[in-house]
mmCIF file with all atom_site columns, C-alpha atoms in Angstrom:
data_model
loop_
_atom_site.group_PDB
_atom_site.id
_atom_site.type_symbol
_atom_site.label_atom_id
_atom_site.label_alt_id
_atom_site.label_comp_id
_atom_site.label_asym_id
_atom_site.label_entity_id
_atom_site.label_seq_id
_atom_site.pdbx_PDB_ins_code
_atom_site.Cartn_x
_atom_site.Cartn_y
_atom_site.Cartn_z
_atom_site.occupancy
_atom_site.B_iso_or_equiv
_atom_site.pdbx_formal_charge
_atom_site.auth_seq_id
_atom_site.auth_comp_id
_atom_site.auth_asym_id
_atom_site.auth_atom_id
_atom_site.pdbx_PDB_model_num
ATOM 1   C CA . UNK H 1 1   ? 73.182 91.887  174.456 1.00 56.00 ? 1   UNK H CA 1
ATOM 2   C CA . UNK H 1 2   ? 72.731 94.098  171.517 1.00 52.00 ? 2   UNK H CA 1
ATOM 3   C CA . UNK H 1 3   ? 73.114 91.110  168.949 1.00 54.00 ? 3   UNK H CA 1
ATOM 4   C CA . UNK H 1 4   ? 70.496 88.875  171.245 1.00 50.00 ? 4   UNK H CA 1
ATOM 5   C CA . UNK H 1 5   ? 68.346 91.876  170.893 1.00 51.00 ? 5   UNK H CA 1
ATOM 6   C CA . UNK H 1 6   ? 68.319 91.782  167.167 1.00 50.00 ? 6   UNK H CA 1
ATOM 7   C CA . UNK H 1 7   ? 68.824 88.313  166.860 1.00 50.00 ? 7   UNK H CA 1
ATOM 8   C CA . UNK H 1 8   ? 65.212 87.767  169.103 1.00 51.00 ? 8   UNK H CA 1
ATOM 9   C CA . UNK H 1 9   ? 63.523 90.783  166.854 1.00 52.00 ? 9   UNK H CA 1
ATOM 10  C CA . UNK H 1 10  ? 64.372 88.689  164.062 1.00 50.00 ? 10  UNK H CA 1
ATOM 11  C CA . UNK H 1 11  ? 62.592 85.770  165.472 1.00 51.00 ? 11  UNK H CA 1
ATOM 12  C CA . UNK H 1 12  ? 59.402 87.748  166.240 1.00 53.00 ? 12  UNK H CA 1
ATOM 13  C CA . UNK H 1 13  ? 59.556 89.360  162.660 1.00 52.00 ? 13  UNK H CA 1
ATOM 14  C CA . UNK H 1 14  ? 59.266 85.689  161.386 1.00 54.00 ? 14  UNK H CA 1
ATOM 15  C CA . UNK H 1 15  ? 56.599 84.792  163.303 1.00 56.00 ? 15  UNK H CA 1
ATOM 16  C CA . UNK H 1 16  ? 54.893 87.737  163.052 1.00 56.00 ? 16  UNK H CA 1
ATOM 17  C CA . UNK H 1 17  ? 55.116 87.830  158.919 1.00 62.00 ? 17  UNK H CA 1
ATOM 18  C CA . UNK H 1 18  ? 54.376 83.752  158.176 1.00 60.00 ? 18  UNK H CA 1
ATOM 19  C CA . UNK H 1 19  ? 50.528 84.299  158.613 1.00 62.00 ? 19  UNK H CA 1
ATOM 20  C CA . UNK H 1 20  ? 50.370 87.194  157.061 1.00 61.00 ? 20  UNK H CA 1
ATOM 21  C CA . UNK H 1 21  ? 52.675 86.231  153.954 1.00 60.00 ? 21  UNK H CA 1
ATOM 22  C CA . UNK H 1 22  ? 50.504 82.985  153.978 1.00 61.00 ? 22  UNK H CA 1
ATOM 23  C CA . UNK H 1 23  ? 47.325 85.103  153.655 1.00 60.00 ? 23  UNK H CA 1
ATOM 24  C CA . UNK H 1 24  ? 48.982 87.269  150.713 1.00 54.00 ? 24  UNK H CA 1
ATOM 25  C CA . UNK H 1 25  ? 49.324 83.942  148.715 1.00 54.00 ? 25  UNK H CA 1
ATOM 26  C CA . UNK H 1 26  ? 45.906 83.089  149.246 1.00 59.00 ? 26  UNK H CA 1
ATOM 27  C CA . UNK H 1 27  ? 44.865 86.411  147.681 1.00 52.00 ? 27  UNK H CA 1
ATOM 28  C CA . UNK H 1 28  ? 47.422 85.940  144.870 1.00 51.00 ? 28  UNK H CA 1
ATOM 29  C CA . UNK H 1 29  ? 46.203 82.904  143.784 1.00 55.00 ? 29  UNK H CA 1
ATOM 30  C CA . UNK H 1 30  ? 42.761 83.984  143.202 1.00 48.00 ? 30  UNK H CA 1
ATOM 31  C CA . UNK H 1 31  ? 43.612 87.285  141.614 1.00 54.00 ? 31  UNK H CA 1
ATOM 32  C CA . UNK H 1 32  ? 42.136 87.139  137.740 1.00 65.00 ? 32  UNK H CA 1
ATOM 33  C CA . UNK H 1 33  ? 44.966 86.770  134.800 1.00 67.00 ? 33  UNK H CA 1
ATOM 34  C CA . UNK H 1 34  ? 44.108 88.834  131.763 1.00 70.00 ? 34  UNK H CA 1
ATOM 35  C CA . UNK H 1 35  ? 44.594 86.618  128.701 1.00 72.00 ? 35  UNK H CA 1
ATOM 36  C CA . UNK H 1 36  ? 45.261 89.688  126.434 1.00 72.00 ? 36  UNK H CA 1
ATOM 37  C CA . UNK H 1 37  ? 46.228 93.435  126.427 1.00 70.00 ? 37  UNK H CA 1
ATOM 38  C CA . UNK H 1 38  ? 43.388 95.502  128.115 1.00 71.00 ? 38  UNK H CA 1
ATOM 39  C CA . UNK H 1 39  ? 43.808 98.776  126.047 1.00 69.00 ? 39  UNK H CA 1
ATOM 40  C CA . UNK H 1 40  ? 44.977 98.554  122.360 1.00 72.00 ? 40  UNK H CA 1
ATOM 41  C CA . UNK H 1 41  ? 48.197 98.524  120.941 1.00 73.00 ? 41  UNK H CA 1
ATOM 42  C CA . UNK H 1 42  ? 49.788 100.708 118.625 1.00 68.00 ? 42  UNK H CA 1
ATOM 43  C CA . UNK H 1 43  ? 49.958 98.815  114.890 1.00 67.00 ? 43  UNK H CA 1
ATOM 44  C CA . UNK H 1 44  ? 53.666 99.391  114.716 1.00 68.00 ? 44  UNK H CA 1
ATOM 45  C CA . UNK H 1 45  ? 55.247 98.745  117.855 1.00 68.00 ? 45  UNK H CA 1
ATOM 46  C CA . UNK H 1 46  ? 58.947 99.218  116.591 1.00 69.00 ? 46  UNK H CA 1
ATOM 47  C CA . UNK H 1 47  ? 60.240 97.006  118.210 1.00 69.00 ? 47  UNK H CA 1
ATOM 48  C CA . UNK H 1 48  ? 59.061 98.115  121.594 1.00 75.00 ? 48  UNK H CA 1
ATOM 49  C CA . UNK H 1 49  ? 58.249 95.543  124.231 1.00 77.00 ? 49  UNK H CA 1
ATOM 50  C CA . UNK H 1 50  ? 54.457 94.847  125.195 1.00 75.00 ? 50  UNK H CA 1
ATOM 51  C CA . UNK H 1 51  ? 55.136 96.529  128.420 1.00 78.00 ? 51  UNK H CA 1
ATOM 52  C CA . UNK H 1 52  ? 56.628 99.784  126.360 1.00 81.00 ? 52  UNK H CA 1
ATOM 53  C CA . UNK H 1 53  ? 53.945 99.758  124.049 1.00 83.00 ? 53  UNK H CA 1
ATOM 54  C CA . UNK H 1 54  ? 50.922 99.445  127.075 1.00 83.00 ? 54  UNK H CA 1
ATOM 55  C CA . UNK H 1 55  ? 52.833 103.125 128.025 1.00 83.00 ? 55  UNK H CA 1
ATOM 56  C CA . UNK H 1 56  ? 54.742 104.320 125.278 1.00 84.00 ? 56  UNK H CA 1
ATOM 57  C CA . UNK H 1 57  ? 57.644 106.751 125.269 1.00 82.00 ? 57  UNK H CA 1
ATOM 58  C CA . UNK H 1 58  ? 55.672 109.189 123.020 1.00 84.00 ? 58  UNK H CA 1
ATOM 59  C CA . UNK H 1 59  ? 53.532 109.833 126.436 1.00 88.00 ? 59  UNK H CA 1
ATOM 60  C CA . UNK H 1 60  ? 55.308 112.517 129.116 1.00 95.00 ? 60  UNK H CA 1
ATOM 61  C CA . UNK H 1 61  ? 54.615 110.801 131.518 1.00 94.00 ? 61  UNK H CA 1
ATOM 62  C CA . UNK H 1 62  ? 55.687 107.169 130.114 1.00 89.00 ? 62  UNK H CA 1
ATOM 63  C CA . UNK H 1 63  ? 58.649 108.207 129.567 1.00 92.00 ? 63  UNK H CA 1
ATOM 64  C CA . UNK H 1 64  ? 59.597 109.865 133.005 1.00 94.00 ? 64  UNK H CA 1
ATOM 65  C CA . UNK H 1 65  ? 58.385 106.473 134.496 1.00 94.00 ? 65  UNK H CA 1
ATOM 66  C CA . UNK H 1 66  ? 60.726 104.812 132.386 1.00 92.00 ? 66  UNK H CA 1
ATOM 67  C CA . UNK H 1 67  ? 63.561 106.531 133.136 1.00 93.00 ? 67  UNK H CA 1
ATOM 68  C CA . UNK H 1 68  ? 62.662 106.243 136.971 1.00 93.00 ? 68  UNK H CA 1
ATOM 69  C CA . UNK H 1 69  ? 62.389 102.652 137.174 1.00 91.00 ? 69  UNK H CA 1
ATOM 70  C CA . UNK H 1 70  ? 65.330 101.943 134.812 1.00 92.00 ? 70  UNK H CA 1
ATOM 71  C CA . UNK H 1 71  ? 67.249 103.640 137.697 1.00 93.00 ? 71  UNK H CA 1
ATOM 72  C CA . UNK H 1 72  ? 67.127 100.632 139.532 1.00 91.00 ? 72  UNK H CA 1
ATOM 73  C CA . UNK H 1 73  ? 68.187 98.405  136.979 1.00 89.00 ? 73  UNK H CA 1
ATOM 74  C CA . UNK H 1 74  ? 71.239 101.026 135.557 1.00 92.00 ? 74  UNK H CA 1
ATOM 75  C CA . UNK H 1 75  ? 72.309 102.799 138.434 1.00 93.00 ? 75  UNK H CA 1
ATOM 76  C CA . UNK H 1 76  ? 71.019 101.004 142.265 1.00 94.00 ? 76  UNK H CA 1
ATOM 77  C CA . UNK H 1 77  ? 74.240 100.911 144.143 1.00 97.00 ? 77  UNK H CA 1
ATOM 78  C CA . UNK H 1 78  ? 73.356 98.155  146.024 1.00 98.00 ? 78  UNK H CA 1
ATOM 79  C CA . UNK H 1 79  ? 74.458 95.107  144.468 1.00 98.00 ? 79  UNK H CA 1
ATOM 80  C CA . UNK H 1 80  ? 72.866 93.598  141.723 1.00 97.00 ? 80  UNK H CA 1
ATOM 81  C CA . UNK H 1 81  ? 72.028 90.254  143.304 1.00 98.00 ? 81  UNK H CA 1
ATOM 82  C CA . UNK H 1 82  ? 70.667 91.647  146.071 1.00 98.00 ? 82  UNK H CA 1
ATOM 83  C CA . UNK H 1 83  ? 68.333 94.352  143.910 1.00 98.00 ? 83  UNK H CA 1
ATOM 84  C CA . UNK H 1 84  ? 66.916 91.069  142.070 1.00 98.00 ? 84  UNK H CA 1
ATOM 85  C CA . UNK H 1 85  ? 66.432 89.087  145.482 1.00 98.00 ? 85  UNK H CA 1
ATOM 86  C CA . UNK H 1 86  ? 64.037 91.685  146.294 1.00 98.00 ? 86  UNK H CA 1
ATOM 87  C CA . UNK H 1 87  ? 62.552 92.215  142.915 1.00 98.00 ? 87  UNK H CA 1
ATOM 88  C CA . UNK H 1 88  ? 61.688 88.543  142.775 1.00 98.00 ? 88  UNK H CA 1
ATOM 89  C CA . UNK H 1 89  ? 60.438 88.576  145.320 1.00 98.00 ? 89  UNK H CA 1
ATOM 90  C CA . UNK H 1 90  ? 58.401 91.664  145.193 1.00 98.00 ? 90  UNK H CA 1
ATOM 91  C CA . UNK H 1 91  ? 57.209 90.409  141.517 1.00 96.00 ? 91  UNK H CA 1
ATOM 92  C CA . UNK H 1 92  ? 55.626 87.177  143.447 1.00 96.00 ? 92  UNK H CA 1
ATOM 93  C CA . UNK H 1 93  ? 54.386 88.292  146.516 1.00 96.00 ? 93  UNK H CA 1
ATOM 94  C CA . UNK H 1 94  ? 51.803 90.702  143.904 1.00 95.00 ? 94  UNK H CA 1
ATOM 95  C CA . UNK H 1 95  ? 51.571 88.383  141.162 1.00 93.00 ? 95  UNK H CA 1
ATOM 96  C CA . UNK H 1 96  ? 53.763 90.260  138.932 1.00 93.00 ? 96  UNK H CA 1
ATOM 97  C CA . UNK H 1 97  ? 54.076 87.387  136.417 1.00 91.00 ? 97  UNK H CA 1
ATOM 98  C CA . UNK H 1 98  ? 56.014 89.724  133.123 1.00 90.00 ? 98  UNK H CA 1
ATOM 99  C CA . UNK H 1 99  ? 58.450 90.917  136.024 1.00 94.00 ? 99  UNK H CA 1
ATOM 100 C CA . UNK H 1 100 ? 59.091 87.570  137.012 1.00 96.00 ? 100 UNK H CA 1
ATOM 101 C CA . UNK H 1 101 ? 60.034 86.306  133.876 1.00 93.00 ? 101 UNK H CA 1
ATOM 102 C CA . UNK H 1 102 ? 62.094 89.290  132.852 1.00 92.00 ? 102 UNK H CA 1
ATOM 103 C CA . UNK H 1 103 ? 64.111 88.979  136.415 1.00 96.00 ? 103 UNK H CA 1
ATOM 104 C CA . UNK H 1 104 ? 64.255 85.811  136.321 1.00 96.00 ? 104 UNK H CA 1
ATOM 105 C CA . UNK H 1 105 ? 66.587 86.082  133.423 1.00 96.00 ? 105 UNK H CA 1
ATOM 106 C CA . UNK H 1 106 ? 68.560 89.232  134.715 1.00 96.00 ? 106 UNK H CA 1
ATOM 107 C CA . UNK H 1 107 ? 69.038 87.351  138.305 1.00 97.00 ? 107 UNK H CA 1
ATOM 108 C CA . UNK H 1 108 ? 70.590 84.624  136.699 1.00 97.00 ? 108 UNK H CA 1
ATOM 109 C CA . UNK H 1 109 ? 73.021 87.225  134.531 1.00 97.00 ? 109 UNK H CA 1
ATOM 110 C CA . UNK H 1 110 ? 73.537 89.073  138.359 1.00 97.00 ? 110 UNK H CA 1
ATOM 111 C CA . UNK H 1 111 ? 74.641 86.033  140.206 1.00 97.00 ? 111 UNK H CA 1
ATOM 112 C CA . UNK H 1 112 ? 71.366 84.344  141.395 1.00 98.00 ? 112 UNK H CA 1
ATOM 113 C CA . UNK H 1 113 ? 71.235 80.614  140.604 1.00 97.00 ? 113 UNK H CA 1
ATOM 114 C CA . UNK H 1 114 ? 67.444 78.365  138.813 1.00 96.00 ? 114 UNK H CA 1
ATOM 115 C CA . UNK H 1 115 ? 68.058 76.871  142.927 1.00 96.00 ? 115 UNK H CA 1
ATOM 116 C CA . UNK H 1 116 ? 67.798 80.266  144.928 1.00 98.00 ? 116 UNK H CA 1
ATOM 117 C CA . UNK H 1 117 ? 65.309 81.914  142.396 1.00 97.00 ? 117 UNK H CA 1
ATOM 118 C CA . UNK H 1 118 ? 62.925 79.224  142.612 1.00 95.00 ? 118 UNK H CA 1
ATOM 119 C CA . UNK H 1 119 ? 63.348 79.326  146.392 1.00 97.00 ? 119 UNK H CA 1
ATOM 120 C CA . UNK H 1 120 ? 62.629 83.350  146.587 1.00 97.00 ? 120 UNK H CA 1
ATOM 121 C CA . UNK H 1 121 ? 59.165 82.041  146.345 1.00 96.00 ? 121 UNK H CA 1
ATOM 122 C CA . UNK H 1 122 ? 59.313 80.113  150.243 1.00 95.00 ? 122 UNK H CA 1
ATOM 123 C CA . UNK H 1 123 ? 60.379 83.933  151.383 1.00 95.00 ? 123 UNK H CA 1
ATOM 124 C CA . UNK H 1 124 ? 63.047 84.315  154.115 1.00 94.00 ? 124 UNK H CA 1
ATOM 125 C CA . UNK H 1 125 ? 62.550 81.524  156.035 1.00 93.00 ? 125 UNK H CA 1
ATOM 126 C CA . UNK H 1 126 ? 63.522 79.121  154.017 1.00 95.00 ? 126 UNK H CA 1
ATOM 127 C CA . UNK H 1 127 ? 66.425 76.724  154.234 1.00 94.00 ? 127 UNK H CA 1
ATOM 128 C CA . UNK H 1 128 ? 69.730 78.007  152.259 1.00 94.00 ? 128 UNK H CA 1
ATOM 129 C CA . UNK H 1 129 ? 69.167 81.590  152.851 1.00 97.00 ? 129 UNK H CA 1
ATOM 130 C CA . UNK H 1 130 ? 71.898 83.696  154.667 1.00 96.00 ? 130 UNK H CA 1
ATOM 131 C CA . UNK H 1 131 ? 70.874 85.856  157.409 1.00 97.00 ? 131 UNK H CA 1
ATOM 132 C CA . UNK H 1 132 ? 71.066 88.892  155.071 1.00 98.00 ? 132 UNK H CA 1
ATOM 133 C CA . UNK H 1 133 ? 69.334 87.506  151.864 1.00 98.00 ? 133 UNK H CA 1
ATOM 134 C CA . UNK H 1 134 ? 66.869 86.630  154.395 1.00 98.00 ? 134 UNK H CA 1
ATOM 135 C CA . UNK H 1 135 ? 66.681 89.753  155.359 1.00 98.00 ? 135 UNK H CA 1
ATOM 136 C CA . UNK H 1 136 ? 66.050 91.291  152.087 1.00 98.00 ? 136 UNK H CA 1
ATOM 137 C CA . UNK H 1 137 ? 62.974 88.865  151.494 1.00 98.00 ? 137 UNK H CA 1
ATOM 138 C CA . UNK H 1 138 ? 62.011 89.600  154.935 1.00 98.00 ? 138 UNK H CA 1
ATOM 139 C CA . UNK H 1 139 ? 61.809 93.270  153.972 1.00 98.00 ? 139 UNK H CA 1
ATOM 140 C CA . UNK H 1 140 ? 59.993 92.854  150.673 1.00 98.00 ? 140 UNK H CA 1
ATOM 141 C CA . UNK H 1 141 ? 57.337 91.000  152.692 1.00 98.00 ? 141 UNK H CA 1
ATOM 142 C CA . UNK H 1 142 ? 56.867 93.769  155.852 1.00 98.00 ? 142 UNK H CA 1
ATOM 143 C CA . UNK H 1 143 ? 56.707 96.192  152.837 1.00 98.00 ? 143 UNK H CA 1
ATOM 144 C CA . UNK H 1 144 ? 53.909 94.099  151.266 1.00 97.00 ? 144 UNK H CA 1
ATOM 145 C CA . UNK H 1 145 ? 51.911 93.537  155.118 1.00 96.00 ? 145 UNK H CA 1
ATOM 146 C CA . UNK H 1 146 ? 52.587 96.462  156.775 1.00 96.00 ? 146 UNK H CA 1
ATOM 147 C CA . UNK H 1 147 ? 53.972 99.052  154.614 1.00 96.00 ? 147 UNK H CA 1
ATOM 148 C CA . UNK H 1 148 ? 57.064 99.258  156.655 1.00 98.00 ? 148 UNK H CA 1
ATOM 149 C CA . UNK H 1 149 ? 60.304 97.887  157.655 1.00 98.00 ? 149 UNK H CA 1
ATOM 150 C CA . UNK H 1 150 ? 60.723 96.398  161.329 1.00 98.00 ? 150 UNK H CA 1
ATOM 151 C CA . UNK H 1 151 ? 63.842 97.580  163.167 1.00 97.00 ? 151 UNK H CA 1
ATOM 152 C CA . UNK H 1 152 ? 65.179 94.201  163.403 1.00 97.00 ? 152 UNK H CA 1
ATOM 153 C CA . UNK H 1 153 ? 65.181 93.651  159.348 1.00 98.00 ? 153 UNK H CA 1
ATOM 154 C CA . UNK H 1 154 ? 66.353 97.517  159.062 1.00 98.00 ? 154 UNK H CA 1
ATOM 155 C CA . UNK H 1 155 ? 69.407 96.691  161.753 1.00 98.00 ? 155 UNK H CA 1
ATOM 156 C CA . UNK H 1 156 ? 70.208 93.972  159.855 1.00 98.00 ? 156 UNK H CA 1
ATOM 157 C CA . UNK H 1 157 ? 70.038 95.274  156.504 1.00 98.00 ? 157 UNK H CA 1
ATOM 158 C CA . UNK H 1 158 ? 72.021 98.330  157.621 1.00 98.00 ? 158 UNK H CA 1
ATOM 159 C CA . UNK H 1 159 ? 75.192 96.149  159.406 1.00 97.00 ? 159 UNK H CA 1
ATOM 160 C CA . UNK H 1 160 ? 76.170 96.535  155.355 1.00 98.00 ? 160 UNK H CA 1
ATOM 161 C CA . UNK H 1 161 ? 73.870 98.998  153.780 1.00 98.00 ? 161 UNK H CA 1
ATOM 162 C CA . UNK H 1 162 ? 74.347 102.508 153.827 1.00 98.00 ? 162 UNK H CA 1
ATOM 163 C CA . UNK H 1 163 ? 71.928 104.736 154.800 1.00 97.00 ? 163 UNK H CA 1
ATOM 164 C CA . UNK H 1 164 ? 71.072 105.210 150.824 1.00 97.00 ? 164 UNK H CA 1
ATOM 165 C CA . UNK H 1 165 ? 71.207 102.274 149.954 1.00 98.00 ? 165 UNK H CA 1
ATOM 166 C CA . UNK H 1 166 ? 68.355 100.947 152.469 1.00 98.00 ? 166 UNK H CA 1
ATOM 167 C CA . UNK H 1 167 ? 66.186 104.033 151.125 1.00 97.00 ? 167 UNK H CA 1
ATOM 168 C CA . UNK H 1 168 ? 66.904 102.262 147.919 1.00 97.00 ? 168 UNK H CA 1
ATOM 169 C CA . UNK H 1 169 ? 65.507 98.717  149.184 1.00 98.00 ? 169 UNK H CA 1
ATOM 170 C CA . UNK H 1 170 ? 61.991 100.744 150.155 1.00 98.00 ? 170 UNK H CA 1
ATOM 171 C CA . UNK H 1 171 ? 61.842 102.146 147.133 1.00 98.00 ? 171 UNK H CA 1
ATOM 172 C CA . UNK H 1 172 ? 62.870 99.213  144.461 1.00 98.00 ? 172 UNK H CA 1
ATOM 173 C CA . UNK H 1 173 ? 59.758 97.545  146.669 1.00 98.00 ? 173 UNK H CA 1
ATOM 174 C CA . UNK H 1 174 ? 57.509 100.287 146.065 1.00 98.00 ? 174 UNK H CA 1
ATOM 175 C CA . UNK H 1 175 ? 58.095 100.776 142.336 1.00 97.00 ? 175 UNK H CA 1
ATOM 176 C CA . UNK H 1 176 ? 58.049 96.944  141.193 1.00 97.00 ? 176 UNK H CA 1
ATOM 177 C CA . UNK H 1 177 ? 54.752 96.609  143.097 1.00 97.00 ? 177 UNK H CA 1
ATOM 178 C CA . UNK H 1 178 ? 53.408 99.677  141.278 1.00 95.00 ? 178 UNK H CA 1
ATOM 179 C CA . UNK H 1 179 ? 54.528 97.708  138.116 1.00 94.00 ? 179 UNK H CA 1
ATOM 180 C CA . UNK H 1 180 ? 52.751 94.794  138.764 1.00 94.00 ? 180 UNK H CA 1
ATOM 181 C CA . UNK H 1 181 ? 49.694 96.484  139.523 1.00 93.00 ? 181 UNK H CA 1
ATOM 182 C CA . UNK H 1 182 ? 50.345 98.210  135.718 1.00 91.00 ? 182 UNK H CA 1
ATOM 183 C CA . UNK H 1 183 ? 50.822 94.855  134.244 1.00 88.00 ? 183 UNK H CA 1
ATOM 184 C CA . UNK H 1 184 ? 48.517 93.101  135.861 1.00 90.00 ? 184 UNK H CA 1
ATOM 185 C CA . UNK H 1 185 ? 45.653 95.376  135.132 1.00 90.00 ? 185 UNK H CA 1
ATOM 186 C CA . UNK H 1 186 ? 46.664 96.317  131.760 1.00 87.00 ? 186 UNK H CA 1
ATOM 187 C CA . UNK H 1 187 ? 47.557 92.680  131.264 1.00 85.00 ? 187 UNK H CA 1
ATOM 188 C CA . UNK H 1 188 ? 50.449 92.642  129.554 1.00 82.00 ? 188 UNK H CA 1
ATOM 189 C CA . UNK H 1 189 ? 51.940 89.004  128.229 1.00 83.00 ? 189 UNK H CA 1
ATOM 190 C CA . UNK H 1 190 ? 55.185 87.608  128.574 1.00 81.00 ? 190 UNK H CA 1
ATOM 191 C CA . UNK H 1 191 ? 57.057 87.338  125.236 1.00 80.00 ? 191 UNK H CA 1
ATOM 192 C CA . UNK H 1 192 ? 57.194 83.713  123.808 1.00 80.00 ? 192 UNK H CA 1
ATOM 193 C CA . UNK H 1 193 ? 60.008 81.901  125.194 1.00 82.00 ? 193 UNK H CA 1
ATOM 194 C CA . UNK H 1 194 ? 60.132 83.594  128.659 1.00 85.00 ? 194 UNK H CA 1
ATOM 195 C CA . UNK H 1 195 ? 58.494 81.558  131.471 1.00 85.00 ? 195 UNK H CA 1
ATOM 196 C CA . UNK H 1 196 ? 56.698 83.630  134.075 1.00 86.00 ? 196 UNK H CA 1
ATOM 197 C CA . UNK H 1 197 ? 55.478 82.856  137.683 1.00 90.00 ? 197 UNK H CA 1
ATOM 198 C CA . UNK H 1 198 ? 55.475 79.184  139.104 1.00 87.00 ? 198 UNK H CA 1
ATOM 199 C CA . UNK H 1 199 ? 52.567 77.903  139.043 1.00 72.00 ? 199 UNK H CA 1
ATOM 200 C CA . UNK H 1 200 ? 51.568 78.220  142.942 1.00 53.00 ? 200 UNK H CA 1
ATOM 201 C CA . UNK H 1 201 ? 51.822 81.930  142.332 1.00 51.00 ? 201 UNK H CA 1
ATOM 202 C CA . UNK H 1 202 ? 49.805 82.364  139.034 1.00 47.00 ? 202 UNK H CA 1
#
């Protein structure tokens, strides 16, 4: 009875999300694309990537935000295809184009193949996802509606997820959207070479 319960949650979650999600998109693909840094850069970057330069490490608090979201990347304990599932799709779902291309590479390197990462983009419902990866893009896009997890994802989530671990799926959410939001209204550019969003998410 239990597993029906979460099973028809599930279902309703779905249902519930796919015109919101679908909304989201619409916004996304209107949002304006900075062609160029919005602040200037320092004239010798050393090396440091657009995104490091836009908030350098020679700031207090760059450099505590650095070291807070390269937590997720060093030391999540959840594992590392999973964390980029739900960066992905956290990146697209707020237009975070330099995070896409930047995950797009590490998701590859943690397990994720060019098939499923294009495919984060059709969210959860999608054909090829297990119930848990769907899941994880289910709770990236609650997280982007509502601002919260429904029990049905949560259950789901937590049937291998300890209880730290699904405190660490709210809170990769949290911080890449707060990154894209930096990038996108700082506009920082993708280095040459590294593709970003697709184009239905640009």
């Amino acid at each position: 009875m239990k597993r029906f319960t979460v099973a028809f949650g599930v279902v309703l979650a779905i249902v519930a999300l796919a015109p919101l999600v679908g909304e989201a998109q619409e916004r996304v693909k209107a949002f304006d694309r900075l062609d160029g840094p919005r602040i200037a850069l320092p004239d010798d970057p050393g090396g440091a990537s657009e995104m490091r330069q836009l908030c350098p490490d020679s700031t207090e608090m760059c450099q505590r935000y650095w070291a807070y979201t390269g937590y997720f990347v060093r030391n999540a304990t959840i594992p590392a295809r999973d964390r980029e599932v739900i960066i992905l799709r956290t990146a697209w779902l707020n237009r975070g184009d330099y995070i896409w291309g930047r995950h797009n590479i590490i998701g590859q390197e943690a397990g994720l193949t060019e098939q499923e990462i294009s495919r984060v983009t059709r969210g959860g419902d999608a054909a090829g996802w297990s119930d848990f990866d769907a899941a994880l893009l289910r709770a990236a896009d609650e997280l982007y509606t509502s601002r919260f997890v429904s029990e049905a994802t949560w259950n789901t989530l937590g049937e291998r997820y300890t209880e730290s671990q699904l405190r660490e799926v709210v809170l990769i959410v949290g911080n890449y959207t707060q990154l894209s939001m930096f990038q996108n209204t700082l506009g920082a550019q993708l280095e040459p070479g590294i593709e970003g969003l697709p184009g239905d998410g640009r």
